[in-house]
């Protein structure tokens, strides 16, 4: 999978590059071996490898339950 990463050099300039790796952890390990401290590493295809949460969040579920209870109360 292809990952893009960003890092800053000692002069404060931000750089971005990409590499192929099997996981984000492998990207971090490879960069550390090169002496680079990555600011950000994301999968180029935007997949779940970025650590993002997909699906319904707890807040949305709670809001829907409360809304259903209010509607049931109004109907009753």
C-alpha positions in Angstrom: 0.0 0.0 0.0 1.2 3.5 -0.7 1.6 6.0 2.2 2.3 9.7 2.1 4.2 11.3 5.0 5.2 14.8 6.1 8.2 15.9 8.1 10.2 19.0 9.0 13.9 19.4 8.6 16.0 21.2 11.1 15.6 24.5 9.2 11.8 24.3 9.7 10.9 23.5 6.2 8.0 21.0 5.7 8.6 18.2 3.3 6.2 15.6 1.9 7.0 12.3 0.2 5.5 8.8 -0.2 6.6 5.2 0.1 5.2 1.7 -0.3 4.8 -0.3 2.9 2.6 -3.0 4.3 1.5 -0.8 7.3 1.8 2.6 8.9 4.0 1.2 11.6 6.4 0.0 8.9 6.5 3.5 7.5 7.4 4.9 10.9 10.1 2.3 11.5 11.7 2.9 8.1 11.6 6.7 8.6 13.1 6.4 12.1 15.9 4.3 10.6 16.6 7.2 8.2 16.6 9.7 11.1 13.3 11.2 10.1 10.5 12.0 12.6 7.3 12.0 10.6 4.6 14.6 11.5 1.9 12.7 9.6 1.6 9.4 7.8 -1.6 8.6 5.9 -2.6 5.9 3.4 -2.7 7.5 -0.1 -6.0 5.8 -0.9 -7.8 7.1 2.3 -8.5 3.7 3.6 -9.0 2.6 7.2 -5.2 2.2 7.5 -5.3 5.8 8.5 -6.9 4.8 11.7 -10.2 6.6 11.0 -13.4 5.3 12.6 -16.1 4.4 10.1 -19.6 3.6 11.0 -22.0 5.1 13.5 -20.6 7.0 16.4 -21.9 6.7 19.9 -23.1 10.3 19.9 -25.3 9.6 16.9 -26.8 6.5 18.4 -27.6 8.3 21.7 -29.1 11.2 19.8 -31.4 8.9 17.8 -32.5 7.0 20.9 -33.4 10.3 22.6 -35.2 11.5 19.5 -37.2 8.2 19.3 -38.1 8.5 23.0 -39.3 12.1 22.5 -41.4 11.1 19.5 -42.9 8.2 21.4 -43.8 10.5 24.2 -45.5 13.0 21.9 -47.5 10.3 20.2 -48.6 8.8 23.5 
